[in-house]
């Protein structure tokens, strides 16, 4: 069989959008820049990129060094009690250096909300060796508070066993994560941690 001939339809016009169509209208709040090229106008969205901190060498953070600053999360304190670990001693055994442990007001508020079942964790969190970080934001959700702190200043190691918080912290380059493995503290994404068990 031969090829079938396709006949063109007479006076066929390419379908085009009306310039006054609602789909082409710019919504309020969108950043746009109009570029004029000849008689047509093109609309491009403005892209904003976050600037990498000057302390990062690729993903290596040069701000981290002894004495290390460790922020504790609520569940990390609870798991430390279950594994019978003293947070300061175990952190020093893991990092082979002096550690300053910080607890934010949000973590203290979460421990107070948990009630009588977690009174031992609250008593450990009120230890005078731990430094308190005051919170100025609204609400008492500790994960958002910790994430906000590490994005502002990347000089902290975050101690947590929470999977969701770990996933969110991994998106921030240069912030190590301390967790509990085999009844010891271990550090993820930190090359100098010689005491950390290899996983």
Coordinates of N, CA and C in Angstrom, one line a residue:
X1 N 0.8 -1.2 0.0 CA 0.0 0.0 0.0 C 0.9 1.2 0.0
X2 N 0.4 2.2 -0.6 CA 1.1 3.5 -0.7 C 0.8 4.4 0.5
X3 N 1.4 5.5 0.5 CA 1.1 6.5 1.5 C -0.2 7.2 1.3
X4 N -0.8 7.5 2.4 CA -2.1 8.2 2.3 C -1.8 9.6 2.2
X5 N -2.5 10.3 1.3 CA -2.2 11.7 1.2 C -3.1 12.5 2.3
X6 N -2.4 13.4 3.0 CA -3.1 14.2 4.0 C -3.4 15.5 3.3
X7 N -4.6 15.8 3.2 CA -5.0 17.1 2.6 C -5.1 18.2 3.7
X8 N -4.6 19.3 3.4 CA -4.7 20.4 4.3 C -6.1 21.0 4.3
X9 N -6.5 21.4 5.5 CA -7.8 22.0 5.5 C -7.7 23.5 5.1
X10 N -8.7 23.9 4.5 CA -8.6 25.3 3.9 C -8.8 26.3 5.0
X11 N -8.0 27.4 5.1 CA -8.1 28.5 6.0 C -7.9 28.1 7.5
X12 N -7.1 27.1 7.7 CA -6.9 26.6 9.1 C -5.9 27.6 9.8
X13 N -6.3 28.0 11.1 CA -5.5 28.9 11.9 C -5.1 28.2 13.2
X14 N -3.8 28.6 13.6 CA -3.3 28.0 14.8 C -4.1 28.7 16.0
X15 N -4.5 27.8 17.0 CA -5.3 28.3 18.1 C -4.3 29.1 19.0
X16 N -4.7 30.2 19.4 CA -3.9 31.1 20.3 C -4.8 31.6 21.5
X17 N -4.1 31.8 22.6 CA -4.8 32.4 23.8 C -5.1 33.8 23.6
X18 N -6.2 34.3 24.1 CA -6.5 35.7 24.1 C -5.6 36.4 25.1
X19 N -5.0 37.5 24.7 CA -4.1 38.2 25.6 C -4.8 38.6 26.9
X20 N -6.2 38.7 27.0 CA -6.9 39.1 28.2 C -7.4 37.9 29.0
X21 N -6.8 36.7 28.6 CA -7.3 35.5 29.3 C -6.8 35.5 30.8
X22 N -7.7 34.9 31.7 CA -7.4 34.9 33.1 C -6.2 34.1 33.5
X23 N -5.9 33.1 32.6 CA -4.7 32.2 32.9 C -3.4 32.9 32.7
X24 N -3.4 34.0 32.0 CA -2.1 34.8 31.8 C -2.0 35.9 32.8
X25 N -3.0 36.2 33.6 CA -2.9 37.2 34.5 C -1.9 36.9 35.7
X26 N -1.2 37.9 36.1 CA -0.2 37.7 37.2 C -0.9 37.8 38.5
X27 N -0.7 36.8 39.4 CA -1.4 36.8 40.7 C -0.7 37.7 41.6
X28 N -1.4 38.4 42.5 CA -0.7 39.3 43.5 C 0.2 38.5 44.4
X29 N 1.3 39.1 44.7 CA 2.3 38.4 45.6 C 3.4 37.7 44.9
X30 N 3.2 37.4 43.6 CA 4.2 36.8 42.8 C 5.2 37.8 42.3
X31 N 6.5 37.5 42.5 CA 7.6 38.4 42.0 C 7.8 38.1 40.5
X32 N 7.6 39.1 39.7 CA 7.7 38.9 38.2 C 8.5 40.1 37.7
X33 N 9.2 39.8 36.6 CA 10.0 40.8 35.8 C 9.5 40.7 34.4
X34 N 9.2 41.8 33.8 CA 8.7 41.9 32.4 C 9.9 42.2 31.5
X35 N 10.1 41.4 30.6 CA 11.2 41.6 29.6 C 10.5 42.0 28.3
X36 N 11.0 43.1 27.7 CA 10.5 43.5 26.4 C 11.4 43.0 25.3
X37 N 10.9 42.2 24.5 CA 11.6 41.7 23.3 C 10.8 42.0 22.1
X38 N 11.1 43.1 21.4 CA 10.3 43.5 20.2 C 9.0 44.0 20.6
X39 N 7.9 43.4 20.0 CA 6.6 43.9 20.2 C 5.9 43.0 21.3
X40 N 6.5 41.8 21.6 CA 5.9 40.9 22.6 C 6.5 41.1 24.0
X41 N 5.7 40.9 25.0 CA 6.2 40.9 26.4 C 6.3 39.5 27.0
X42 N 7.4 39.2 27.6 CA 7.6 37.9 28.2 C 7.6 38.1 29.7
X43 N 7.0 37.2 30.5 CA 6.9 37.3 31.9 C 7.7 36.1 32.5
X44 N 8.8 36.4 33.3 CA 9.6 35.4 34.0 C 9.5 35.6 35.5
X45 N 9.5 34.5 36.2 CA 9.5 34.6 37.7 C 10.9 34.8 38.2
X46 N 11.0 35.6 39.2 CA 12.3 36.0 39.8 C 12.7 34.8 40.7
X47 N 13.9 34.3 40.6 CA 14.4 33.2 41.4 C 15.3 33.8 42.5
X48 N 15.2 33.3 43.7 CA 16.0 33.7 44.8 C 16.8 32.5 45.3
X49 N 18.1 32.7 45.4 CA 19.0 31.6 45.9 C 19.5 32.0 47.3
X50 N 19.6 31.0 48.1 CA 20.2 31.2 49.4 C 21.7 31.2 49.3
X51 N 22.3 32.1 50.0 CA 23.8 32.3 49.9 C 24.4 31.3 50.9
X52 N 25.4 30.5 50.5 CA 26.0 29.6 51.4 C 26.9 30.3 52.4
X53 N 26.9 29.9 53.7 CA 27.8 30.6 54.6 C 29.2 30.5 54.3
X54 N 30.0 31.5 54.6 CA 31.4 31.5 54.3 C 32.2 30.6 55.1
X55 N 31.6 30.0 56.2 CA 32.4 29.1 57.1 C 32.3 27.6 56.5
X56 N 31.5 27.4 55.4 CA 31.5 26.1 54.8 C 32.5 25.9 53.7
X57 N 33.2 24.8 53.8 CA 34.1 24.4 52.7 C 33.4 23.2 52.1
X58 N 32.7 23.3 51.0 CA 31.7 22.3 50.5 C 30.8 22.0 51.6
X59 N 30.7 20.8 52.2 CA 29.8 20.5 53.3 C 30.6 20.4 54.6
X60 N 31.9 20.7 54.6 CA 32.7 20.7 55.8 C 32.5 22.1 56.5
X61 N 32.2 22.1 57.7 CA 31.9 23.3 58.5 C 33.1 23.6 59.3
X62 N 33.8 24.7 59.1 CA 35.0 25.1 59.8 C 34.7 25.8 61.1
X63 N 33.4 26.1 61.4 CA 33.0 26.7 62.7 C 33.0 25.7 63.8
X64 N 32.9 24.4 63.4 CA 32.8 23.3 64.5 C 34.2 23.0 65.0
X65 N 34.4 23.1 66.3 CA 35.7 22.8 66.9 C 35.5 22.8 68.4
X66 N 36.4 22.1 69.1 CA 36.3 22.1 70.6 C 36.4 23.5 71.2
X67 N 35.6 23.8 72.2 CA 34.6 23.0 72.8 C 33.3 23.0 71.9
X68 N 32.8 21.8 71.8 CA 31.6 21.7 70.9 C 30.3 22.1 71.6
X69 N 29.4 22.7 70.8 CA 28.1 23.2 71.3 C 27.1 22.2 70.8
X70 N 26.4 21.5 71.8 CA 25.4 20.5 71.5 C 24.1 20.9 72.0
X71 N 23.1 20.9 71.0 CA 21.7 21.2 71.4 C 21.0 19.9 71.6
X72 N 20.3 19.7 72.7 CA 19.6 18.5 73.0 C 18.1 18.6 72.6
X73 N 17.6 17.5 72.1 CA 16.1 17.5 71.8 C 15.4 16.7 72.9
X74 N 14.1 16.8 72.9 CA 13.3 16.2 74.0 C 13.5 14.7 74.0
X75 N 13.4 14.0 72.9 CA 13.4 12.6 72.9 C 14.9 12.1 73.1
X76 N 15.9 12.9 72.8 CA 17.3 12.5 73.1 C 17.5 12.3 74.6
X77 N 16.9 13.2 75.4 CA 17.0 13.1 76.8 C 16.4 11.8 77.3
X78 N 15.2 11.5 76.8 CA 14.5 10.3 77.2 C 15.2 9.1 76.8
X79 N 15.8 9.0 75.6 CA 16.6 7.8 75.2 C 17.9 7.7 76.0
X80 N 18.4 8.8 76.4 CA 19.6 8.8 77.2 C 19.3 8.2 78.6
X81 N 18.2 8.5 79.1 CA 17.8 7.9 80.4 C 17.5 6.4 80.2
X82 N 16.9 6.0 79.1 CA 16.6 4.6 78.9 C 17.9 3.8 78.7
X83 N 18.9 4.4 78.1 CA 20.2 3.7 77.9 C 21.2 3.9 79.0
X84 N 20.7 4.7 80.1 CA 21.5 4.9 81.3 C 22.8 5.7 80.9
X85 N 22.7 6.7 80.1 CA 23.8 7.6 79.7 C 23.7 9.0 80.3
X86 N 24.9 9.4 80.8 CA 24.9 10.8 81.3 C 25.3 11.7 80.0
X87 N 24.4 12.7 79.7 CA 24.6 13.4 78.4 C 26.0 14.1 78.3
X88 N 26.5 14.7 79.3 CA 27.8 15.4 79.2 C 29.0 14.3 79.1
X89 N 29.0 13.3 79.9 CA 30.1 12.3 79.9 C 30.0 11.5 78.6
X90 N 28.8 11.1 78.1 CA 28.7 10.3 76.9 C 29.1 11.2 75.7
X91 N 28.8 12.5 75.7 CA 29.1 13.4 74.5 C 30.6 13.6 74.5
X92 N 31.3 13.7 75.7 CA 32.7 13.9 75.7 C 33.4 12.6 75.3
X93 N 32.9 11.4 75.6 CA 33.4 10.1 75.2 C 33.3 10.0 73.7
X94 N 32.2 10.5 73.1 CA 32.0 10.4 71.6 C 32.9 11.3 70.9
X95 N 33.0 12.6 71.3 CA 33.8 13.6 70.6 C 35.2 13.8 71.0
X96 N 35.6 13.2 72.1 CA 37.0 13.3 72.7 C 37.4 14.8 72.9
X97 N 36.4 15.6 73.3 CA 36.6 17.0 73.6 C 35.6 17.5 74.5
X98 N 35.8 18.7 75.0 CA 34.9 19.4 75.9 C 33.6 19.7 75.2
X99 N 32.5 19.5 75.8 CA 31.2 19.8 75.2 C 30.4 20.7 76.1
X100 N 29.8 21.7 75.5 CA 28.8 22.6 76.2 C 27.4 22.2 75.7
X101 N 26.6 21.8 76.6 CA 25.2 21.3 76.2 C 24.2 22.4 76.5
X102 N 23.4 22.6 75.4 CA 22.4 23.6 75.5 C 21.0 23.0 75.4
X103 N 20.0 23.6 76.2 CA 18.6 23.2 76.1 C 17.8 24.4 75.9
X104 N 17.0 24.4 74.9 CA 16.1 25.6 74.6 C 14.9 25.6 75.5
X105 N 14.3 26.7 75.6 CA 13.0 26.9 76.4 C 11.9 26.0 75.8
X106 N 11.9 25.8 74.5 CA 10.9 24.9 73.9 C 11.0 23.5 74.3
X107 N 12.2 23.0 74.5 CA 12.5 21.6 74.9 C 12.0 21.5 76.4
X108 N 12.3 22.5 77.2 CA 11.9 22.5 78.6 C 10.3 22.5 78.7
X109 N 9.7 23.3 77.8 CA 8.2 23.3 77.8 C 7.6 22.0 77.4
X110 N 8.2 21.3 76.4 CA 7.7 20.0 75.9 C 7.9 19.0 77.1
X111 N 9.0 19.0 77.8 CA 9.2 18.1 78.9 C 8.2 18.3 80.0
X112 N 7.9 19.6 80.3 CA 6.9 19.9 81.3 C 5.5 19.5 80.9
X113 N 5.2 19.6 79.6 CA 3.9 19.2 79.1 C 3.7 17.6 79.2
X114 N 4.8 16.9 79.1 CA 4.7 15.4 79.1 C 4.2 14.9 80.4
X115 N 4.4 15.6 81.5 CA 3.8 15.2 82.8 C 4.7 14.4 83.7
X116 N 4.0 13.7 84.6 CA 4.8 12.9 85.7 C 5.6 11.8 85.1
X117 N 5.2 11.2 84.0 CA 5.9 10.1 83.4 C 7.4 10.4 83.1
X118 N 7.6 11.7 82.7 CA 8.9 12.1 82.3 C 9.5 13.1 83.3
X119 N 9.2 13.0 84.6 CA 9.8 13.9 85.6 C 11.3 13.7 85.7
X120 N 11.8 12.5 85.5 CA 13.3 12.3 85.6 C 14.0 13.0 84.5
X121 N 13.4 13.0 83.3 CA 14.0 13.7 82.2 C 14.0 15.2 82.4
X122 N 12.9 15.7 83.0 CA 12.8 17.1 83.4 C 13.9 17.5 84.4
X123 N 14.1 16.6 85.4 CA 15.1 16.9 86.4 C 16.5 16.9 85.8
X124 N 16.8 16.0 84.9 CA 18.1 16.0 84.2 C 18.2 17.3 83.4
X125 N 17.2 17.7 82.7 CA 17.2 18.9 81.8 C 17.5 20.2 82.7
X126 N 17.1 20.2 83.9 CA 17.3 21.3 84.8 C 18.6 21.3 85.5
X127 N 19.5 20.4 85.0 CA 20.9 20.3 85.6 C 21.6 21.7 85.4
X128 N 22.3 22.2 86.4 CA 22.9 23.5 86.2 C 24.1 23.5 85.2
X129 N 24.6 22.3 84.9 CA 25.7 22.2 83.9 C 25.3 22.5 82.5
X130 N 24.0 22.3 82.2 CA 23.4 22.6 80.9 C 23.1 24.1 80.8
X131 N 23.4 24.7 79.7 CA 23.0 26.1 79.5 C 21.7 26.2 78.8
X132 N 20.9 27.2 79.2 CA 19.6 27.4 78.6 C 19.7 28.4 77.5
X133 N 18.9 28.1 76.4 CA 18.8 29.1 75.3 C 17.4 29.7 75.3
X134 N 17.3 31.0 75.5 CA 16.0 31.6 75.6 C 15.3 31.7 74.2
X135 N 14.0 31.4 74.1 CA 13.3 31.5 72.8 C 12.4 32.7 72.8
X136 N 12.4 33.4 71.6 CA 11.6 34.6 71.5 C 10.4 34.4 70.6
X137 N 10.3 33.2 69.9 CA 9.2 33.0 69.0 C 8.0 32.5 69.7
X138 N 6.9 32.5 68.9 CA 5.6 32.0 69.5 C 5.6 30.5 69.4
X139 N 4.8 29.9 70.3 CA 4.7 28.4 70.3 C 5.8 27.7 71.0
X140 N 5.6 26.4 71.2 CA 6.6 25.6 71.9 C 7.0 24.4 71.2
X141 N 7.0 24.5 69.8 CA 7.4 23.3 69.0 C 8.9 23.3 68.9
X142 N 9.6 22.3 69.6 CA 11.0 22.3 69.7 C 11.7 22.1 68.4
X143 N 11.1 21.2 67.5 CA 11.8 20.9 66.2 C 12.0 22.2 65.4
X144 N 11.0 23.0 65.3 CA 11.1 24.2 64.5 C 12.1 25.2 65.1
X145 N 12.1 25.2 66.5 CA 13.0 26.1 67.2 C 14.5 25.7 66.9
X146 N 14.7 24.4 67.0 CA 16.1 23.9 66.8 C 16.5 24.2 65.4
X147 N 15.7 23.9 64.4 CA 16.0 24.1 63.0 C 16.3 25.6 62.7
X148 N 15.5 26.5 63.3 CA 15.7 27.9 63.1 C 17.1 28.3 63.7
X149 N 17.4 27.8 64.8 CA 18.7 28.1 65.5 C 19.9 27.7 64.6
X150 N 19.8 26.4 64.1 CA 21.0 25.9 63.3 C 21.1 26.6 62.0
X151 N 20.0 27.1 61.4 CA 20.2 27.8 60.1 C 20.7 29.2 60.4
X152 N 20.5 29.8 61.5 CA 21.0 31.1 61.8 C 22.5 31.0 62.1
X153 N 22.9 30.1 63.0 CA 24.4 29.9 63.3 C 24.7 28.4 63.3
X154 N 25.6 28.1 62.4 CA 25.9 26.6 62.2 C 27.0 26.2 63.0
X155 N 27.0 26.6 64.3 CA 28.1 26.2 65.2 C 27.6 25.1 66.1
X156 N 26.5 24.5 65.9 CA 25.9 23.5 66.8 C 25.9 22.1 66.3
X157 N 26.0 21.1 67.2 CA 25.7 19.7 66.9 C 24.3 19.5 67.5
X158 N 23.4 18.9 66.7 CA 22.1 18.6 67.2 C 22.0 17.2 67.6
X159 N 21.6 17.0 68.9 CA 21.4 15.7 69.5 C 20.0 15.3 69.4
X160 N 19.6 14.3 68.6 CA 18.2 13.9 68.5 C 18.1 12.5 68.0
X161 N 17.0 11.8 68.3 CA 16.7 10.5 67.8 C 15.4 10.5 67.0
X162 N 14.9 11.7 66.7 CA 13.7 11.9 66.0 C 14.0 11.8 64.5
X163 N 13.3 10.8 63.8 CA 13.6 10.6 62.3 C 13.2 11.8 61.5
X164 N 12.1 12.4 61.8 CA 11.6 13.6 61.0 C 12.5 14.8 61.2
X165 N 13.0 15.0 62.4 CA 13.9 16.1 62.6 C 15.3 15.9 62.0
X166 N 15.7 14.6 62.0 CA 17.0 14.2 61.3 C 16.9 14.5 59.8
X167 N 15.7 14.1 59.3 CA 15.5 14.3 57.8 C 15.6 15.8 57.5
X168 N 15.0 16.7 58.4 CA 15.0 18.1 58.1 C 16.4 18.7 58.3
X169 N 17.1 18.2 59.3 CA 18.5 18.7 59.5 C 19.4 18.3 58.4
X170 N 19.3 17.2 57.8 CA 20.2 16.7 56.7 C 20.1 17.7 55.5
X171 N 19.0 18.4 55.4 CA 18.9 19.4 54.3 C 19.7 20.6 54.5
X172 N 20.1 20.8 55.8 CA 21.0 22.0 56.1 C 22.4 21.5 56.1
X173 N 23.2 22.0 55.2 CA 24.6 21.6 55.1 C 25.5 22.0 56.2
X174 N 26.4 21.2 56.7 CA 27.4 21.5 57.7 C 26.9 21.4 59.1
X175 N 25.8 20.7 59.4 CA 25.3 20.6 60.7 C 25.3 19.1 61.1
X176 N 26.2 18.6 62.0 CA 26.2 17.2 62.4 C 25.1 16.8 63.3
X177 N 24.7 15.6 63.3 CA 23.6 15.0 64.1 C 24.2 14.0 65.0
X178 N 23.9 14.2 66.3 CA 24.3 13.2 67.3 C 23.1 12.3 67.6
X179 N 23.3 11.0 67.7 CA 22.2 10.1 68.0 C 22.8 8.9 68.8
X180 N 21.9 8.1 69.3 CA 22.3 7.0 70.2 C 22.3 5.7 69.4
X181 N 23.4 5.0 69.4 CA 23.5 3.7 68.7 C 24.4 2.7 69.6
X182 N 23.9 1.5 69.8 CA 24.6 0.5 70.6 C 25.0 1.0 72.0
X183 N 24.1 1.7 72.7 CA 24.2 2.3 74.0 C 25.4 3.3 74.1
X184 N 25.7 3.9 73.0 CA 26.7 5.0 72.9 C 26.2 6.1 72.1
X185 N 26.8 7.3 72.3 CA 26.5 8.4 71.4 C 27.3 8.3 70.1
X186 N 26.7 8.6 69.0 CA 27.4 8.6 67.7 C 27.1 9.8 67.0
X187 N 28.0 10.2 66.1 CA 27.8 11.5 65.3 C 27.8 11.2 63.8
X188 N 26.9 11.8 63.2 CA 26.7 11.7 61.7 C 27.2 12.9 61.0
X189 N 27.8 12.8 59.9 CA 28.3 14.0 59.1 C 29.3 14.8 59.9
X190 N 30.3 14.2 60.5 CA 31.3 14.9 61.2 C 32.6 14.1 61.1
X191 N 33.6 14.6 60.3 CA 34.8 13.8 60.1 C 35.7 13.7 61.3
X192 N 35.7 14.6 62.2 CA 36.7 14.6 63.3 C 36.2 13.8 64.5
X193 N 35.1 13.2 64.5 CA 34.5 12.5 65.6 C 35.2 11.1 65.6
X194 N 36.3 11.0 66.2 CA 37.0 9.7 66.3 C 36.4 8.7 67.2
X195 N 35.7 9.2 68.2 CA 35.0 8.3 69.2 C 33.7 7.7 68.7
X196 N 33.2 8.2 67.6 CA 32.0 7.8 67.1 C 32.1 6.3 66.5
X197 N 31.2 5.4 66.9 CA 31.3 4.1 66.3 C 31.0 4.1 64.8
X198 N 31.7 3.3 64.1 CA 31.5 3.2 62.6 C 30.2 2.4 62.4
X199 N 29.3 3.0 61.6 CA 28.0 2.3 61.3 C 28.0 1.9 59.8

